[in-house]
PDB file of C-alpha atoms in Angstrom:
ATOM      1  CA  UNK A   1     -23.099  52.053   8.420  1.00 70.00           C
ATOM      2  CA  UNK A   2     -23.301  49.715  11.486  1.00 82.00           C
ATOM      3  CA  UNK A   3     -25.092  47.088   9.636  1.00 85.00           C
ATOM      4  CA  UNK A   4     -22.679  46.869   6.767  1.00 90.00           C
ATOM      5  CA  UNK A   5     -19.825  46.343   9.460  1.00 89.00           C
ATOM      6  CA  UNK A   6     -22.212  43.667  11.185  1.00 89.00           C
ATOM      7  CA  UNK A   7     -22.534  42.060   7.904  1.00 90.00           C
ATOM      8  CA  UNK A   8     -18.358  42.222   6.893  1.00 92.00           C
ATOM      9  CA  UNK A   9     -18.234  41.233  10.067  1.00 93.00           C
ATOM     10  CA  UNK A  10     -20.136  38.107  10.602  1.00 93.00           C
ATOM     11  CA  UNK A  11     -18.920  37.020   6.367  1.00 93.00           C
ATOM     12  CA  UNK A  12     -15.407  37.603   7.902  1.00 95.00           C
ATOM     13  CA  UNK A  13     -16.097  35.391  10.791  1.00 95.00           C
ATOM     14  CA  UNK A  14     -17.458  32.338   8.801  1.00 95.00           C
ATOM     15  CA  UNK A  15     -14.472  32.358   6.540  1.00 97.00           C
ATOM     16  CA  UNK A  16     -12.092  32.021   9.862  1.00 97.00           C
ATOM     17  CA  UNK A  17     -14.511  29.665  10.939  1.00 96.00           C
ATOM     18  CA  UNK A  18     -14.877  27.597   7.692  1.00 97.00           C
ATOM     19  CA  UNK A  19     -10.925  27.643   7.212  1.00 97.00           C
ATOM     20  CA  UNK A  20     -10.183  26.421  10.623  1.00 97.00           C
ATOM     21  CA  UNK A  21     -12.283  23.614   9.907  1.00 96.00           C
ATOM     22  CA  UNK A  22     -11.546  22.771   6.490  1.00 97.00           C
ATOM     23  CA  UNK A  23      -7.645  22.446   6.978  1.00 97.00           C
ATOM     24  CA  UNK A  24      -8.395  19.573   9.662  1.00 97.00           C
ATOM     25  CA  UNK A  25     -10.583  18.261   6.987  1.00 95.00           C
ATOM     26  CA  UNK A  26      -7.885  18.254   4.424  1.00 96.00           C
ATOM     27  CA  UNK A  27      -5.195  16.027   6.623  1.00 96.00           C
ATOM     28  CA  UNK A  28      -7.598  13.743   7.959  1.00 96.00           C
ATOM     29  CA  UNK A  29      -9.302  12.780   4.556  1.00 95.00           C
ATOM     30  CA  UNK A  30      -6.869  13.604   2.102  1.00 94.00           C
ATOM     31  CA  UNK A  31      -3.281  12.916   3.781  1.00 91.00           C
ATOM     32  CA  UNK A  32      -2.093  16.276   3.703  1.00 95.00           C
ATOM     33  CA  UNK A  33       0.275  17.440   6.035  1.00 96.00           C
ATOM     34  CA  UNK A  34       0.099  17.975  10.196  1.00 96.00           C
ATOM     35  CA  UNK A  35       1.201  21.029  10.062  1.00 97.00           C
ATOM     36  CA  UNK A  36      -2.351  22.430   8.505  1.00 97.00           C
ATOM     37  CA  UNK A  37      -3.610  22.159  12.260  1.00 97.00           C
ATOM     38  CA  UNK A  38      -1.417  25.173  12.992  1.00 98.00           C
ATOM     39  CA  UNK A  39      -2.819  27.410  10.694  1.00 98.00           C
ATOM     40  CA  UNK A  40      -6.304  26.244  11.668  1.00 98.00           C
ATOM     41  CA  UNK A  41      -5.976  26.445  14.837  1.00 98.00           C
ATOM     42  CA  UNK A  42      -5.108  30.196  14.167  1.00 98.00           C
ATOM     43  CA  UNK A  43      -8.195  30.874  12.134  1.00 98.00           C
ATOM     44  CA  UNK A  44     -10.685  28.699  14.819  1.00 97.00           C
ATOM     45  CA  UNK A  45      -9.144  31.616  17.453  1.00 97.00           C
ATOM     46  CA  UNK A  46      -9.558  34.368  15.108  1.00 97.00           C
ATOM     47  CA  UNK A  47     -13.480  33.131  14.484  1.00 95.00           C
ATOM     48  CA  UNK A  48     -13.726  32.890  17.972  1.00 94.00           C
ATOM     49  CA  UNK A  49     -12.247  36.466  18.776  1.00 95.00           C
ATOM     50  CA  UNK A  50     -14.012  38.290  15.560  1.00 94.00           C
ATOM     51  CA  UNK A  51     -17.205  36.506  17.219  1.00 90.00           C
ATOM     52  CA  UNK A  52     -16.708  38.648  20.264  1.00 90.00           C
ATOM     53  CA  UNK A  53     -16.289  41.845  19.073  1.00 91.00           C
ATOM     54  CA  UNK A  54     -20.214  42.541  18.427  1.00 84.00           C
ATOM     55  CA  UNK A  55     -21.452  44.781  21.118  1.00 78.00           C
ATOM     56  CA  UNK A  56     -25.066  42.966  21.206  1.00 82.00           C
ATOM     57  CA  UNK A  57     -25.941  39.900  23.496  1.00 81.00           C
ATOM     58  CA  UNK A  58     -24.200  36.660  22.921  1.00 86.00           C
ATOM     59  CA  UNK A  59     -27.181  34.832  22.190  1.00 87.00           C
ATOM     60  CA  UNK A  60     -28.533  37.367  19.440  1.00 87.00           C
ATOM     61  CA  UNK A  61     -24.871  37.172  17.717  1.00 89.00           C
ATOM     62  CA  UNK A  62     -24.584  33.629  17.805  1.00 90.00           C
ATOM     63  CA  UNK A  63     -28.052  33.175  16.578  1.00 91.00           C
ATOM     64  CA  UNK A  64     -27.890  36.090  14.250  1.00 90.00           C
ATOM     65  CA  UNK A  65     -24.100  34.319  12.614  1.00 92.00           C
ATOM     66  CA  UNK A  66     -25.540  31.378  11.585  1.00 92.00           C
ATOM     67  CA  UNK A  67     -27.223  33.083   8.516  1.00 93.00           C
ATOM     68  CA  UNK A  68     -24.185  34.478   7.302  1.00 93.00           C
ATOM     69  CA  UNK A  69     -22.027  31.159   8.104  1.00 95.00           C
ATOM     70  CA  UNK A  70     -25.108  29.064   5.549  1.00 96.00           C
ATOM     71  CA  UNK A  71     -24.352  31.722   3.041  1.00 95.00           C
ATOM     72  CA  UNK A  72     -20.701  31.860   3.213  1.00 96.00           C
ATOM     73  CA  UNK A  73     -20.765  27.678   3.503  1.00 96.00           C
ATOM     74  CA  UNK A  74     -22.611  28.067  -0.103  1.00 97.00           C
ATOM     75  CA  UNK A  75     -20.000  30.788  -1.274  1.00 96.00           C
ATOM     76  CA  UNK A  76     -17.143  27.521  -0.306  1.00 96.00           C
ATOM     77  CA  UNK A  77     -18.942  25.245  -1.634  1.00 96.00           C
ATOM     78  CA  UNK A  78     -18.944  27.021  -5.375  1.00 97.00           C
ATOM     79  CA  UNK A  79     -15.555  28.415  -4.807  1.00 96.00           C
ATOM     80  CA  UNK A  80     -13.230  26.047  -3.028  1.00 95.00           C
ATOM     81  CA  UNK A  81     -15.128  22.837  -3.689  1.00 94.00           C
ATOM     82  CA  UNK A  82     -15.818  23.860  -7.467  1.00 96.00           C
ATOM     83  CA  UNK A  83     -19.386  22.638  -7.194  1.00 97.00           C
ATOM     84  CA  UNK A  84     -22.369  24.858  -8.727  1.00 97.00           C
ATOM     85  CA  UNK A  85     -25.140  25.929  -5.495  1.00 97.00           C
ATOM     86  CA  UNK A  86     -28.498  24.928  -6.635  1.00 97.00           C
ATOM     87  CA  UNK A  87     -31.154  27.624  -7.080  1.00 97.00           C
ATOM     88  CA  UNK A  88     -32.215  25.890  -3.827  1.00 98.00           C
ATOM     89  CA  UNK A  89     -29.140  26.103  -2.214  1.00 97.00           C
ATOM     90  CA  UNK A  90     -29.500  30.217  -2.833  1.00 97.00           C
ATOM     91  CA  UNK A  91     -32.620  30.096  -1.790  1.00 97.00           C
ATOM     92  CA  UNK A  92     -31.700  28.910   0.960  1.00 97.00           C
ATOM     93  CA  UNK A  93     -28.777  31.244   1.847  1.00 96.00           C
ATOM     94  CA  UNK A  94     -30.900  33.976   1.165  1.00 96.00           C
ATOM     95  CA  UNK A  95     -33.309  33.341   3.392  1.00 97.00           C
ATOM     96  CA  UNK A  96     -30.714  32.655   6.123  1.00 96.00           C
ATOM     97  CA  UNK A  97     -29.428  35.843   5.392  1.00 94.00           C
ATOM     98  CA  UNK A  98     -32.675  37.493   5.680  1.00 95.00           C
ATOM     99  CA  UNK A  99     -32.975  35.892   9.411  1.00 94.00           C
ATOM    100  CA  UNK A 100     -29.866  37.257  10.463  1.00 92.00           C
ATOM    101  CA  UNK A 101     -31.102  40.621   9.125  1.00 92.00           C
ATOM    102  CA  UNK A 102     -34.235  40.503  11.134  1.00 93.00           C
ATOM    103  CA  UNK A 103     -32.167  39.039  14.245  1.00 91.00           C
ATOM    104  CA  UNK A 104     -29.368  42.047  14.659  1.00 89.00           C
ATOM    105  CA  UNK A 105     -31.364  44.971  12.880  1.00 90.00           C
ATOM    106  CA  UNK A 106     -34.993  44.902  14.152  1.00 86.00           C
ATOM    107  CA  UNK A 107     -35.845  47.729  16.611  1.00 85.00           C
ATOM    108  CA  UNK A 108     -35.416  46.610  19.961  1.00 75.00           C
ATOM    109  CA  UNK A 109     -36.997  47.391  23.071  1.00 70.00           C
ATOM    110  CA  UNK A 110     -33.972  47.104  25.134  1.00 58.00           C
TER     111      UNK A 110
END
């Protein structure tokens, strides 16, 4: 059961991560209103506090959540931007996913 919490976990902290960033996004290139920094300031300190609360070395986790943040980036990209991922663009996630998977569950020696 650890793993599937490492996994909720990390998918969690891309979407606070992605939504941080995307609200920015939204009043710089599209007008919308100042007031969507608030709200993404919120989510950039929940990714940043959700990113803590692995019990592994920094390094591994940060290393380990970029394989869930490329499949959750593909997830946005069909869901919020309404555009189709390629079979590449799987591909691609899936393999990313499959390096974070090797990263945080391999045996260790430590």
């Amino acid at each position: 059961m650890p793993e599937i919490k490492t996994v909720l976990l990390f998918l969690l902290t891309a979407v606070a991560e992605i939504v941080g960033c995307y609200l920015p996004c939204l009043w710089l290139t599209q007008g919308k209103s100042i007031w969507l920094l608030v709200p993404a300031a919120f989510s950039l300190a929940a990714f940043v506090w959700l990113l803590s609360l692995h019990p592994t070395a920094s390094g591994r986790v940060y290393a380990a959540y970029g394989g869930a943040y490329v499949f959750v980036a593909i997830l946005w990209l069909w869901l919020v931007d309404g555009i189709t991922p390629t079979r590449w663009d799987i591909a691609g996630s899936l393999v990313a996913l499959t390096g974070m998977a090797i990263i945080m569950f391999a045996p260790s020696n430590s």
